[in-house]
């Protein structure tokens, strides 16, 4: 891998967001996962990826979203150049943005792993990247971030389903059986 071909950047004023860029066309990201959401795109070339045993190609103009803990791999596809741009967004930041957008602290969403052909989101992410790297204004960086993340949330987020209270099924079943036995001799007419 070329020296400095993978670079990280933490934008000032947006806690929970990290950026990665990779310009080395020969670098292969072997199977791995992240603790945060991974939103990625290519400003030049295409990227081949493998996820859950399936392979695909993330073209320039497409956006990939990988949920935390999802194992995947990727490498450049058919090119000698690469400009991979990746946003790492932790779940606390995502939920805080959702709360700010909705005005409710009790709503929770997730961005499921998927790959999207979405020119508007792609261009928004490219512009956001430039703003986060160049702008000296925290307000400008935060506003641009909220605008793009709002677009992604509105298009691709799913509400988090409440956890099922597992383990209570047996008790519920026991109560139903007990009530059935208690009333077995009752006349139902």
Coordinates of C-alpha atoms in Angstrom, one line a residue, residues 6-12 16-22 39 84-89 125 128-134 145:
X6 CA -5.4 5.7 3.7
X7 CA -6.1 8.8 5.7
X8 CA -8.4 9.5 8.6
X9 CA -10.0 12.8 9.6
X10 CA -12.2 13.8 12.5
X11 CA -14.3 16.8 11.7
X12 CA -14.3 19.4 14.4
X16 CA -19.2 10.6 16.6
X17 CA -18.2 11.2 13.0
X18 CA -14.9 10.1 11.4
X19 CA -13.8 10.2 7.7
X20 CA -11.6 7.9 5.8
X21 CA -10.2 8.2 2.3
X22 CA -8.2 5.6 0.4
X39 CA -21.4 5.2 4.6
X84 CA -12.8 5.9 -1.8
X85 CA -14.6 8.1 0.7
X86 CA -16.1 6.7 3.9
X87 CA -18.0 8.3 6.7
X88 CA -18.1 6.4 10.0
X89 CA -21.1 7.5 12.0
X125 CA -22.0 13.3 0.4
X128 CA -20.4 17.4 2.6
X129 CA -16.9 15.8 2.4
X130 CA -15.5 19.0 0.9
X131 CA -17.3 21.1 3.6
X132 CA -16.1 19.0 6.4
X133 CA -12.5 19.1 5.2
X134 CA -12.3 22.8 4.2
X145 CA -24.0 17.3 7.9

